[in-house]
PDB file of N, CA and C in Angstrom:
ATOM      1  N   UNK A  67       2.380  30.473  40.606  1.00 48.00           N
ATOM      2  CA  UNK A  67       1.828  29.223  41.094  1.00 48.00           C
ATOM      3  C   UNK A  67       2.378  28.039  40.288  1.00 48.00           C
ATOM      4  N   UNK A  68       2.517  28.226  38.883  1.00 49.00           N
ATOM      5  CA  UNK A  68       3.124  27.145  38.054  1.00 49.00           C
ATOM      6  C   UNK A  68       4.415  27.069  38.177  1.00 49.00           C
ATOM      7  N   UNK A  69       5.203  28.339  38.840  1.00 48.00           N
ATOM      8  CA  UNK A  69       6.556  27.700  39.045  1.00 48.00           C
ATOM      9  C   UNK A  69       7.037  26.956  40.182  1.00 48.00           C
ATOM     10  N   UNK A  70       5.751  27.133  41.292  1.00 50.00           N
ATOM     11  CA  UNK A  70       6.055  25.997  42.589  1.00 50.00           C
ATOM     12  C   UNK A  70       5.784  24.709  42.183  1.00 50.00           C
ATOM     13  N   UNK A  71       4.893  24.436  41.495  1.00 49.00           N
ATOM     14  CA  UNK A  71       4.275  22.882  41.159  1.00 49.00           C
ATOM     15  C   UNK A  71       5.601  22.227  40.203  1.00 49.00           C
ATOM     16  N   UNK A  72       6.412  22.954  39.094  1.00 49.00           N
ATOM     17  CA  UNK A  72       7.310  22.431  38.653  1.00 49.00           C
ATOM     18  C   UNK A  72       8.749  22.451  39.392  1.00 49.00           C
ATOM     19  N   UNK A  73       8.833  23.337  40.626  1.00 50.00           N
ATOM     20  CA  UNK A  73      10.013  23.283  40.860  1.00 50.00           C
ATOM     21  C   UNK A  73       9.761  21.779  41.940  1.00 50.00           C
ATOM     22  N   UNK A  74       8.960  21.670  42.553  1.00 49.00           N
ATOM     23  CA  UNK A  74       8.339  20.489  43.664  1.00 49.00           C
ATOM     24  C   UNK A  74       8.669  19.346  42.619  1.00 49.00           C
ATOM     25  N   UNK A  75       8.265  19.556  41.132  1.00 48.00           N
ATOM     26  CA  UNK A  75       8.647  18.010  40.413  1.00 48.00           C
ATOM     27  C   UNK A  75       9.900  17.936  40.011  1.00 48.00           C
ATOM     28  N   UNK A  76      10.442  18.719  39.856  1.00 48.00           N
ATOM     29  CA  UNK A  76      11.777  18.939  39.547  1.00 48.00           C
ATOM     30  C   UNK A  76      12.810  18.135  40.609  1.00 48.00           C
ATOM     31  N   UNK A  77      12.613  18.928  42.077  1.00 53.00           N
ATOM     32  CA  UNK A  77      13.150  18.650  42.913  1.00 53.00           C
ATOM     33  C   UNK A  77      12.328  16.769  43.218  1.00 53.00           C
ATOM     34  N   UNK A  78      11.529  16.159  43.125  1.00 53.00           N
ATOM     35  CA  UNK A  78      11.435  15.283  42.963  1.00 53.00           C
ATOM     36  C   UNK A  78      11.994  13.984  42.295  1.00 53.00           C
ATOM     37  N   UNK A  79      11.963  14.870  40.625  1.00 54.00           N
ATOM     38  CA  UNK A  79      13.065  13.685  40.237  1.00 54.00           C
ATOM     39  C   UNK A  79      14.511  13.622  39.992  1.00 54.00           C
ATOM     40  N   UNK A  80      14.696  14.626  40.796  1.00 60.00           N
ATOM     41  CA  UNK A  80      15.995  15.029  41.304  1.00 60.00           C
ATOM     42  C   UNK A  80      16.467  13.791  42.372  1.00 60.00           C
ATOM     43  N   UNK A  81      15.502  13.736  43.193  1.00 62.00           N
ATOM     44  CA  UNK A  81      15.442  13.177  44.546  1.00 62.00           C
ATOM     45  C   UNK A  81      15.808  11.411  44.094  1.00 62.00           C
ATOM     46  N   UNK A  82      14.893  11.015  43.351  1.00 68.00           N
ATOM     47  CA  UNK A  82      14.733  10.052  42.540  1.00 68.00           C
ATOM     48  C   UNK A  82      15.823   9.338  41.733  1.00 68.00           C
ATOM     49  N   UNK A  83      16.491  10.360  41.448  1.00 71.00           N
ATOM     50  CA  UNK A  83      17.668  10.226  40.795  1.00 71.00           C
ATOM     51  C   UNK A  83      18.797   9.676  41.735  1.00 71.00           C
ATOM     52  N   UNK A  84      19.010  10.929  42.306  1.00 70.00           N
ATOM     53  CA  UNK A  84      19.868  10.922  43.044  1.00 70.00           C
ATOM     54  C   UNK A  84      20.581   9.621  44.023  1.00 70.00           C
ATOM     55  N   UNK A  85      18.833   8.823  44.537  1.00 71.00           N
ATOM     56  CA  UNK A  85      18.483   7.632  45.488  1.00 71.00           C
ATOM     57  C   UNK A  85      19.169   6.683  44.475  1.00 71.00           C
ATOM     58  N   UNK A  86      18.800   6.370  43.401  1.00 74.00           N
ATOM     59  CA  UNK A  86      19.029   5.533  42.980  1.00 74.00           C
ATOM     60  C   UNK A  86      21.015   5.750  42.375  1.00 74.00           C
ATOM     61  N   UNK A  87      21.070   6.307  41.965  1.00 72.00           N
ATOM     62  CA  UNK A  87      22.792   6.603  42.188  1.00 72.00           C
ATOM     63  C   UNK A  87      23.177   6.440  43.037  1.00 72.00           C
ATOM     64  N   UNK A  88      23.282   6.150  44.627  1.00 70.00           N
ATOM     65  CA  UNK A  88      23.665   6.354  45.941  1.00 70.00           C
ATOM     66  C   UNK A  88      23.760   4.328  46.241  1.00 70.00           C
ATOM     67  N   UNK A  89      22.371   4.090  45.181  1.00 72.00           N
ATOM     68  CA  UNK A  89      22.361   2.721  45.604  1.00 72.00           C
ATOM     69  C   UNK A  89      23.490   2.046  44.652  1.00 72.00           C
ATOM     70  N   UNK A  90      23.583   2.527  43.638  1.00 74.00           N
ATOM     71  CA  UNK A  90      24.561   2.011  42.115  1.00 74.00           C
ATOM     72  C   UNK A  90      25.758   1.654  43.323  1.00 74.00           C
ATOM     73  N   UNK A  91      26.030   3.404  43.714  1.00 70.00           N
ATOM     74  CA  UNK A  91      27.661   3.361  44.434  1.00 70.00           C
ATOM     75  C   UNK A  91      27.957   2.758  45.269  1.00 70.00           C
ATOM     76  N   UNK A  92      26.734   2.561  46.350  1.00 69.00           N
ATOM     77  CA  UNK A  92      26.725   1.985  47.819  1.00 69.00           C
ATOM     78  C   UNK A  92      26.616   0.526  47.342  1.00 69.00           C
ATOM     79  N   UNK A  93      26.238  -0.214  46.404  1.00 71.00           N
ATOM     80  CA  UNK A  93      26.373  -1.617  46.460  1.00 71.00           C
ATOM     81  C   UNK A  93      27.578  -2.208  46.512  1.00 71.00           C
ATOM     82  N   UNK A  94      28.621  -1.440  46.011  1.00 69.00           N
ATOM     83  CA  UNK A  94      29.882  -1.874  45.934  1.00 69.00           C
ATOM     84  C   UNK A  94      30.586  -1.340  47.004  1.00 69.00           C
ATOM     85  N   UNK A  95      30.047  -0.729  47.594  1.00 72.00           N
ATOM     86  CA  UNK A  95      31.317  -0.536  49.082  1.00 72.00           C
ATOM     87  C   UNK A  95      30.293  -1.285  50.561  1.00 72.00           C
ATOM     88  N   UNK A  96      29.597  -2.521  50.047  1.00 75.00           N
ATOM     89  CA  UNK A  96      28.902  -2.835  51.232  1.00 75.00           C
ATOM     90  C   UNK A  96      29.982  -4.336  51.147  1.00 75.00           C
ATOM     91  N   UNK A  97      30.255  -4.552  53.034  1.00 75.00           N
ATOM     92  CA  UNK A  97      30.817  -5.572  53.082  1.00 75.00           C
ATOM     93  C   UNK A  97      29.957  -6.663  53.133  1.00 75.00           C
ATOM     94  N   UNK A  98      31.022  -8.182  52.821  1.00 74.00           N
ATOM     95  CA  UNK A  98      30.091  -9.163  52.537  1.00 74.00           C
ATOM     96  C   UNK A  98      30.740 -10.375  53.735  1.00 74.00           C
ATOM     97  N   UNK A  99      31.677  -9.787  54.698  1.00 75.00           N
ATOM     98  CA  UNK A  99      32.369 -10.755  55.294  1.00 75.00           C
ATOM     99  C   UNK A  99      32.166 -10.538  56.673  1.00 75.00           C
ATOM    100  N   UNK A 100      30.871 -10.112  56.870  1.00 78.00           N
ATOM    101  CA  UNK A 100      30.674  -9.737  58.777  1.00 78.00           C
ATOM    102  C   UNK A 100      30.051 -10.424  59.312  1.00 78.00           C
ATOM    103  N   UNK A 101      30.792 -11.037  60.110  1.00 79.00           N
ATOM    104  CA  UNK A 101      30.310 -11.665  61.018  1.00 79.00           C
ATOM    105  C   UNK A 101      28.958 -11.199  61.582  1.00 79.00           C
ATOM    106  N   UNK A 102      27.781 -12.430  61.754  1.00 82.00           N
ATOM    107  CA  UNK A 102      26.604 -12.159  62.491  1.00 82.00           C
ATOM    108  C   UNK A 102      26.254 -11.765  63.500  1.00 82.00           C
ATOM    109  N   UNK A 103      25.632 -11.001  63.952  1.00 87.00           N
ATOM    110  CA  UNK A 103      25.419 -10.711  65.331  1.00 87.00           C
ATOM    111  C   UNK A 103      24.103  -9.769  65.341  1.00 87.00           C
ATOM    112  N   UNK A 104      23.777  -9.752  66.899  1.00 90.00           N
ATOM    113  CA  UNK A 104      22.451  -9.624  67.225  1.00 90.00           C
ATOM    114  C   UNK A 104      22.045  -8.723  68.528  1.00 90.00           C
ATOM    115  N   UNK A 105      20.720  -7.800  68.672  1.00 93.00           N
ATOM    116  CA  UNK A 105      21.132  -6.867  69.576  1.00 93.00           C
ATOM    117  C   UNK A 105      21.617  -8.026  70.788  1.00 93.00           C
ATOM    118  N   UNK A 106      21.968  -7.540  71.938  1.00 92.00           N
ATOM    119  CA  UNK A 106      22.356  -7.935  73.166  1.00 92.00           C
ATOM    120  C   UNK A 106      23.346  -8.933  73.288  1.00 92.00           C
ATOM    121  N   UNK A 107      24.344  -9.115  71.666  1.00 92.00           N
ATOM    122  CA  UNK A 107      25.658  -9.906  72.454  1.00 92.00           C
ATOM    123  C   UNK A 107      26.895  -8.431  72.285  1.00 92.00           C
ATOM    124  N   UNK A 108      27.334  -9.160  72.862  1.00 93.00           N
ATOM    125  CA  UNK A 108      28.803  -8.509  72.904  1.00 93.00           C
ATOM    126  C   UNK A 108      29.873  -8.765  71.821  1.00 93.00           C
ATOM    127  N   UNK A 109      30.063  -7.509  71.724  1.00 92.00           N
ATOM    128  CA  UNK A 109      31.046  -7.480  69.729  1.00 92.00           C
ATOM    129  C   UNK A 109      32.648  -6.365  70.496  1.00 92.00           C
ATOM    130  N   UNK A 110      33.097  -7.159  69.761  1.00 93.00           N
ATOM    131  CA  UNK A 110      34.713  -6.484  69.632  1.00 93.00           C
ATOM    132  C   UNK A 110      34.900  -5.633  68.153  1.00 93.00           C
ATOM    133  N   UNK A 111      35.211  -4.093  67.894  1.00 92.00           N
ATOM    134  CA  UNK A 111      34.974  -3.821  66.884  1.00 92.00           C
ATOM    135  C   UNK A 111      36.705  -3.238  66.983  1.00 92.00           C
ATOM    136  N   UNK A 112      36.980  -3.149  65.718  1.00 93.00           N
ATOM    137  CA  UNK A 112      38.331  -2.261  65.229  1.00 93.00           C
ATOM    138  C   UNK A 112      38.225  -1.459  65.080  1.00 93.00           C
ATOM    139  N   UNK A 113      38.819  -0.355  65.035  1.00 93.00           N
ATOM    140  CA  UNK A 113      38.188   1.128  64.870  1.00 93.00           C
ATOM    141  C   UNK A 113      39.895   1.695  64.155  1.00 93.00           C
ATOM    142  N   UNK A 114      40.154   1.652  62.854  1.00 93.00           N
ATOM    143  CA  UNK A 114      41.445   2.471  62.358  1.00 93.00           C
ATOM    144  C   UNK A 114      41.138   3.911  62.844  1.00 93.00           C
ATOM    145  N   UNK A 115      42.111   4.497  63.692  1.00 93.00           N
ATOM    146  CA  UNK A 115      42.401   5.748  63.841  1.00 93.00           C
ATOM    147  C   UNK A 115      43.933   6.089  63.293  1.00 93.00           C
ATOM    148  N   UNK A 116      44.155   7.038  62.819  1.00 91.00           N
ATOM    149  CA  UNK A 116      45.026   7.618  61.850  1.00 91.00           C
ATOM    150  C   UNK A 116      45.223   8.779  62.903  1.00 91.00           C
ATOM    151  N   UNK A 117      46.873   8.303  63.597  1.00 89.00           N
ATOM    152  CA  UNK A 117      47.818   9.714  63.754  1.00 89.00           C
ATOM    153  C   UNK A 117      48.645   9.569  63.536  1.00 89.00           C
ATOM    154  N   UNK A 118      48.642  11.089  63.105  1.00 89.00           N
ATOM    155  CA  UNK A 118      50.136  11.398  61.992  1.00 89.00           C
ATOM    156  C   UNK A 118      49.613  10.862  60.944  1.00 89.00           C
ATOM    157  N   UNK A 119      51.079   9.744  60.421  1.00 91.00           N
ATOM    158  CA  UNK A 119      51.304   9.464  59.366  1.00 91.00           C
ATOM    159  C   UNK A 119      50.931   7.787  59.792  1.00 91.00           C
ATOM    160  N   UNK A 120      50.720   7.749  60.578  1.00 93.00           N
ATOM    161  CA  UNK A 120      50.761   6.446  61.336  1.00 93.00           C
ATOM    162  C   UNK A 120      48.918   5.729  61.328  1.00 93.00           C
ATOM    163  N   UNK A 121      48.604   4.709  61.210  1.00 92.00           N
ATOM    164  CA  UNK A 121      47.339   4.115  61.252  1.00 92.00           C
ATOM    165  C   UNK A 121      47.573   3.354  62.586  1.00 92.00           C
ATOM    166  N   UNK A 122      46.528   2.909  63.538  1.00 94.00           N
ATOM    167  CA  UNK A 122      46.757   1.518  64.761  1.00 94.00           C
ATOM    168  C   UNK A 122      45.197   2.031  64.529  1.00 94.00           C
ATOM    169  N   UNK A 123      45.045   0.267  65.214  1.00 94.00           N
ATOM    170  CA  UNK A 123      44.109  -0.172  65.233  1.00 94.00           C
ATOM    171  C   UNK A 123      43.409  -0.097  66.904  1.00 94.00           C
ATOM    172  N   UNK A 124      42.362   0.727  67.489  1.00 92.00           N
ATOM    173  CA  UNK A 124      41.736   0.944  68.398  1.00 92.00           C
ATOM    174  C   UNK A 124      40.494   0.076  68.586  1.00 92.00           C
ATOM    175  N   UNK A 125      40.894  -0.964  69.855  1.00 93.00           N
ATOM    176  CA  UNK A 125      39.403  -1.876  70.035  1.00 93.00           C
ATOM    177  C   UNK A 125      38.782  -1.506  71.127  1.00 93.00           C
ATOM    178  N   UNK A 126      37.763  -1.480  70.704  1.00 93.00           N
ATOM    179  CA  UNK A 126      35.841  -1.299  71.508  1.00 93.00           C
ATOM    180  C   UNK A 126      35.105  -2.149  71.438  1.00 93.00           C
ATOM    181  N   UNK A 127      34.812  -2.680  72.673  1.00 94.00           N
ATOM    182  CA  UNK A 127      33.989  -3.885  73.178  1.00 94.00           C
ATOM    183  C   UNK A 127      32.927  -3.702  74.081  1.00 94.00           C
ATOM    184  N   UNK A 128      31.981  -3.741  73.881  1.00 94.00           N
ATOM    185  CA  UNK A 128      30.470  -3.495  74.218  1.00 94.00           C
ATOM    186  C   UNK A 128      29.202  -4.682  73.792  1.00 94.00           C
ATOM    187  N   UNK A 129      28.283  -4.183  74.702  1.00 94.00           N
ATOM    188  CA  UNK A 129      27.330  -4.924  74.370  1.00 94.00           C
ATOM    189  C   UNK A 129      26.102  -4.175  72.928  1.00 94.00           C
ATOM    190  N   UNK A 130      25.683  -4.639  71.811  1.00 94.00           N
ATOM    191  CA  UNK A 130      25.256  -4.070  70.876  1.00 94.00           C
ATOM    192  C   UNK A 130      23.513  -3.639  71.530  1.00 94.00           C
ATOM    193  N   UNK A 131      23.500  -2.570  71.420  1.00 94.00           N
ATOM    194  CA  UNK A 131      21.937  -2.133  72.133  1.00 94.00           C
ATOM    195  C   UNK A 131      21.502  -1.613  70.993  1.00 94.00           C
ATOM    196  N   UNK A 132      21.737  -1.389  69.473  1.00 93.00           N
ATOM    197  CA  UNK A 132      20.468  -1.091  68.324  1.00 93.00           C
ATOM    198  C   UNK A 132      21.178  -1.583  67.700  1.00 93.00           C
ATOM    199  N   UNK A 133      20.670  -2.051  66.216  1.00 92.00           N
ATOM    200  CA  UNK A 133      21.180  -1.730  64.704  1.00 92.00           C
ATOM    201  C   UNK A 133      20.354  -1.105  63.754  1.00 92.00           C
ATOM    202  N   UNK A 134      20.924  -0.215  63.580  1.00 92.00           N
ATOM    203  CA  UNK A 134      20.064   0.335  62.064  1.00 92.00           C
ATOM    204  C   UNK A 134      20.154  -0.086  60.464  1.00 92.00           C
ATOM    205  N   UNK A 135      19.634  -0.647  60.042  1.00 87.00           N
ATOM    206  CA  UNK A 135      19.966  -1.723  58.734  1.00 87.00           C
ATOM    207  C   UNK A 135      19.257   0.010  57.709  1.00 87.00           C
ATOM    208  N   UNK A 136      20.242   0.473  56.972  1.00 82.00           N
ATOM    209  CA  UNK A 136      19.696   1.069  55.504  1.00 82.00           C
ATOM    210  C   UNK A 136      20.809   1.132  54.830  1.00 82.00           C
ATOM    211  N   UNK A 137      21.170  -0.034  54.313  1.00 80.00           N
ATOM    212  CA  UNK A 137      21.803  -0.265  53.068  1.00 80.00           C
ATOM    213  C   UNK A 137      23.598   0.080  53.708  1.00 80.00           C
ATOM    214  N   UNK A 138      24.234   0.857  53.018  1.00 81.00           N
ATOM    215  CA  UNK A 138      25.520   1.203  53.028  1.00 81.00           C
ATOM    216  C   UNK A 138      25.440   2.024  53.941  1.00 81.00           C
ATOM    217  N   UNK A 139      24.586   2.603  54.472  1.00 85.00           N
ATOM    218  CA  UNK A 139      24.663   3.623  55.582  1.00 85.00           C
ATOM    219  C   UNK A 139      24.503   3.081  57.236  1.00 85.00           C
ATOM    220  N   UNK A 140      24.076   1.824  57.007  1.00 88.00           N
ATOM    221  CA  UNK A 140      23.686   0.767  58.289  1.00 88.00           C
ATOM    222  C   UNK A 140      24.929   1.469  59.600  1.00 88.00           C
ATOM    223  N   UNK A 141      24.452   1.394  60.431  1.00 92.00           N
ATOM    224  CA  UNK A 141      24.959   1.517  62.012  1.00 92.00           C
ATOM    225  C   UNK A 141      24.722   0.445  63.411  1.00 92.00           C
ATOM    226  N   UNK A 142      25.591   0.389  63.800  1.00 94.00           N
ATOM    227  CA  UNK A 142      25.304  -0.232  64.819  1.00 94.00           C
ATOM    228  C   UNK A 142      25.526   0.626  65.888  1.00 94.00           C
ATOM    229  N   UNK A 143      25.420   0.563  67.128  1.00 95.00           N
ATOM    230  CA  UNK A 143      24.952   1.404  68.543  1.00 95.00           C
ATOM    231  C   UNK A 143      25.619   0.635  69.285  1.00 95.00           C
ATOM    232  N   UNK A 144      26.945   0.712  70.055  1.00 95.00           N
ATOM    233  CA  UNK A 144      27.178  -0.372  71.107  1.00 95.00           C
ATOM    234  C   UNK A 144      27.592   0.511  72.448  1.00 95.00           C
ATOM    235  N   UNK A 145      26.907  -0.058  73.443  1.00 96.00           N
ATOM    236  CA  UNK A 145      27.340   0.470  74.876  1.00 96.00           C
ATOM    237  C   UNK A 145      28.537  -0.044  75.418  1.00 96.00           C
ATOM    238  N   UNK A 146      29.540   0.064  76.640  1.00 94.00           N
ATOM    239  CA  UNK A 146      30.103  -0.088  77.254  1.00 94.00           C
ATOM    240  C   UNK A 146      30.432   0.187  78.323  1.00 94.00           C
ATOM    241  N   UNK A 147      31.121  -0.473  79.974  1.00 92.00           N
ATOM    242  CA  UNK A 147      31.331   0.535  80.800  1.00 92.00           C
ATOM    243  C   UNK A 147      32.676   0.750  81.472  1.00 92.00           C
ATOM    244  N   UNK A 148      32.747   2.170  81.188  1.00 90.00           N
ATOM    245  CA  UNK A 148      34.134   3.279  81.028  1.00 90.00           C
ATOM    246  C   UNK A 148      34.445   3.094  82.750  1.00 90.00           C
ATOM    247  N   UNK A 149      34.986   3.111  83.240  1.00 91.00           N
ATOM    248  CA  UNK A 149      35.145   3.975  84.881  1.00 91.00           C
ATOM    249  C   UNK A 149      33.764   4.188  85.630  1.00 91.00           C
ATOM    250  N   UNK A 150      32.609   2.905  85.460  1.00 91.00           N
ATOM    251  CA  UNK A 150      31.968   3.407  86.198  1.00 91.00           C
ATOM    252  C   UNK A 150      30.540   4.073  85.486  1.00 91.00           C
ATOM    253  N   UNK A 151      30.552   4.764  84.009  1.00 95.00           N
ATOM    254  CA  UNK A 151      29.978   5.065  83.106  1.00 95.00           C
ATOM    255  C   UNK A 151      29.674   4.141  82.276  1.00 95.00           C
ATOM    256  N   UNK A 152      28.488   4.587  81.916  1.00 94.00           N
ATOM    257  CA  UNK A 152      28.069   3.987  79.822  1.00 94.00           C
ATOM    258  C   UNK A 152      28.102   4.776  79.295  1.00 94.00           C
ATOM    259  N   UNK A 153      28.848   4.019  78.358  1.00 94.00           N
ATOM    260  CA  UNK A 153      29.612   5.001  77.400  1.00 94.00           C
ATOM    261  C   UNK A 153      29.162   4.224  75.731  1.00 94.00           C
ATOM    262  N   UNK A 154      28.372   5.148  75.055  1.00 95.00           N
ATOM    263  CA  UNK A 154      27.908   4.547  74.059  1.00 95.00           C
ATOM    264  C   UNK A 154      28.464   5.274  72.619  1.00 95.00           C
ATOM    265  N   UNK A 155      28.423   4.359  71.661  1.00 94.00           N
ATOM    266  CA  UNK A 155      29.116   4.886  70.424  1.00 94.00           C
ATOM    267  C   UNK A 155      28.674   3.976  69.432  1.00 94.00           C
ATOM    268  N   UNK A 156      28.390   4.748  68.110  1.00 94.00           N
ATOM    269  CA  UNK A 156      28.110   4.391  66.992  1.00 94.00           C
ATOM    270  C   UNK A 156      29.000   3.776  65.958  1.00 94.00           C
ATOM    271  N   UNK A 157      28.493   2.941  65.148  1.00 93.00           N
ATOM    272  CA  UNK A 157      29.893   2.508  64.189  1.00 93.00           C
ATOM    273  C   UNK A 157      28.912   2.025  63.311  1.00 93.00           C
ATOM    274  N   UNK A 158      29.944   2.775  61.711  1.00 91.00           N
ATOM    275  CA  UNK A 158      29.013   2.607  60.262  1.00 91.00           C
ATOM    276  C   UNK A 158      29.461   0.988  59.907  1.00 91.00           C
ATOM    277  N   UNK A 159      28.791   0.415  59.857  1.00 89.00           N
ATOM    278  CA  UNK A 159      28.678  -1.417  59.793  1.00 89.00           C
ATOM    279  C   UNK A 159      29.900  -1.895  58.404  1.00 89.00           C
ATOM    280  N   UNK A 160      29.443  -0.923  57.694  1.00 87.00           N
ATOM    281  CA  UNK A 160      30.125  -1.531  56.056  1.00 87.00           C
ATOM    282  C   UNK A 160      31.625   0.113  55.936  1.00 87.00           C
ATOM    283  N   UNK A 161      32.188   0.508  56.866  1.00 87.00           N
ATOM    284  CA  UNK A 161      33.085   1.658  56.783  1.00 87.00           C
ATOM    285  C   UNK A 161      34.375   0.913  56.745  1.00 87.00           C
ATOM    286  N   UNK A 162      35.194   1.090  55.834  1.00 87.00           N
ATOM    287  CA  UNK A 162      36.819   0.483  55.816  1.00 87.00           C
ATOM    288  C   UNK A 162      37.508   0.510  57.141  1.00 87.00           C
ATOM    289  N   UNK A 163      37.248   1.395  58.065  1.00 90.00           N
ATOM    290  CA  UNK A 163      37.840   1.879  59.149  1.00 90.00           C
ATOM    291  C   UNK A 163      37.486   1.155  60.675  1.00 90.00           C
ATOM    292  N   UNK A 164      36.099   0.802  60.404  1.00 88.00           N
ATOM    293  CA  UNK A 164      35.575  -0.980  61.344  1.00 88.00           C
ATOM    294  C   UNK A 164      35.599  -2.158  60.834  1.00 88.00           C
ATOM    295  N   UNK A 165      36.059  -2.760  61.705  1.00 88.00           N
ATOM    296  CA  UNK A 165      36.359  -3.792  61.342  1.00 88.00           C
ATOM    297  C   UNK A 165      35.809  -5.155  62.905  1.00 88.00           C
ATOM    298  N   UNK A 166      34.459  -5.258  62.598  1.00 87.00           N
ATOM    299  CA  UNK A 166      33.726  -6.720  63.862  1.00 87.00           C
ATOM    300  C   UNK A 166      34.930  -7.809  63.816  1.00 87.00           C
ATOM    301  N   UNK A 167      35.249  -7.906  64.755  1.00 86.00           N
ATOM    302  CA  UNK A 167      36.424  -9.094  65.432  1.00 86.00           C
ATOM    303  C   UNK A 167      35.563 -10.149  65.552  1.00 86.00           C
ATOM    304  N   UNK A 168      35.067  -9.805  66.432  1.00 85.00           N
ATOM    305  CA  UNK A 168      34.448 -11.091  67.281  1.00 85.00           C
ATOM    306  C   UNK A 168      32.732 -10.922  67.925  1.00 85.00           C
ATOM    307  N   UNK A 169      32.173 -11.841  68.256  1.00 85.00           N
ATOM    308  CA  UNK A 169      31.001 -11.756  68.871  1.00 85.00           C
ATOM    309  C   UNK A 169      30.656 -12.805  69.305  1.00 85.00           C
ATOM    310  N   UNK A 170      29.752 -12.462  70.841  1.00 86.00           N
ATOM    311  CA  UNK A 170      29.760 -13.577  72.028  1.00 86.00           C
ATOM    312  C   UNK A 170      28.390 -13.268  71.950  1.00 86.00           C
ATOM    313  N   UNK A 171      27.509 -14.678  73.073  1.00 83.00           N
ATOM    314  CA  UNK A 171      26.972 -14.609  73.489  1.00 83.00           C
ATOM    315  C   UNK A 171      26.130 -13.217  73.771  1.00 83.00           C
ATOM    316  N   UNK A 172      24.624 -13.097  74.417  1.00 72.00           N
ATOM    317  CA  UNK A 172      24.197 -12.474  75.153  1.00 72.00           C
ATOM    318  C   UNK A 172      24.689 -11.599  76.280  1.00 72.00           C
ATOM    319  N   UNK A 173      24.846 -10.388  76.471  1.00 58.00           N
ATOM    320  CA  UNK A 173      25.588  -9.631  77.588  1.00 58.00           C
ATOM    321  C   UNK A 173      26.839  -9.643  77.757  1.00 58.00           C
TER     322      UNK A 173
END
């Protein structure tokens, strides 16, 4: 019985630890140059895809339908329509590999 109650604190300030290291690292890879925006306008995002040996830059333009704000891990949610489809996709807000162009208006 005494080794569940210490492994539960253990794993606690483990947990504790850990959070706060994540924030040390994540403060420095959060961007500080993004443009504002808000659910329901429309954002142009960059998306680096890497083939081969080769990097280009892939743009996605949608209307933003969530954001999730937690720190360095933040996401945004943007819809679009494909052929007829919505076609929705996620993008990590502060990731080297997006890059927000632009943002319009509502819809």
């Amino acid at each position: 019985r005494t080794g569940v109650i210490m492994r539960a604190a253990y794993t606690h300030t483990n947990k504790k630890g850990l959070s706060q290291f994540v924030e040390r690292v994540g403060a420095g890879q959060m961007k500080n140059d993004l443009i504002p925006f808000r659910v329901g306008m429309t954002v142009k995002v960059g998306v680096t895809v890497i083939e081969g040996a080769k990097p280009r830059v892939q743009p996605y333009e949608g209307v933003v339908i969530a954001i999730h704000r937690s720190g360095v891990a933040s996401t945004v949610t943007v819809r679009k329509s494909m052929q007829g489809f919505g076609v929705e996709r996620g993008f990590p807000i502060h990731s080297p590999l997006c890059t927000f162009e632009e943002a319009r208006g509502a819809g």
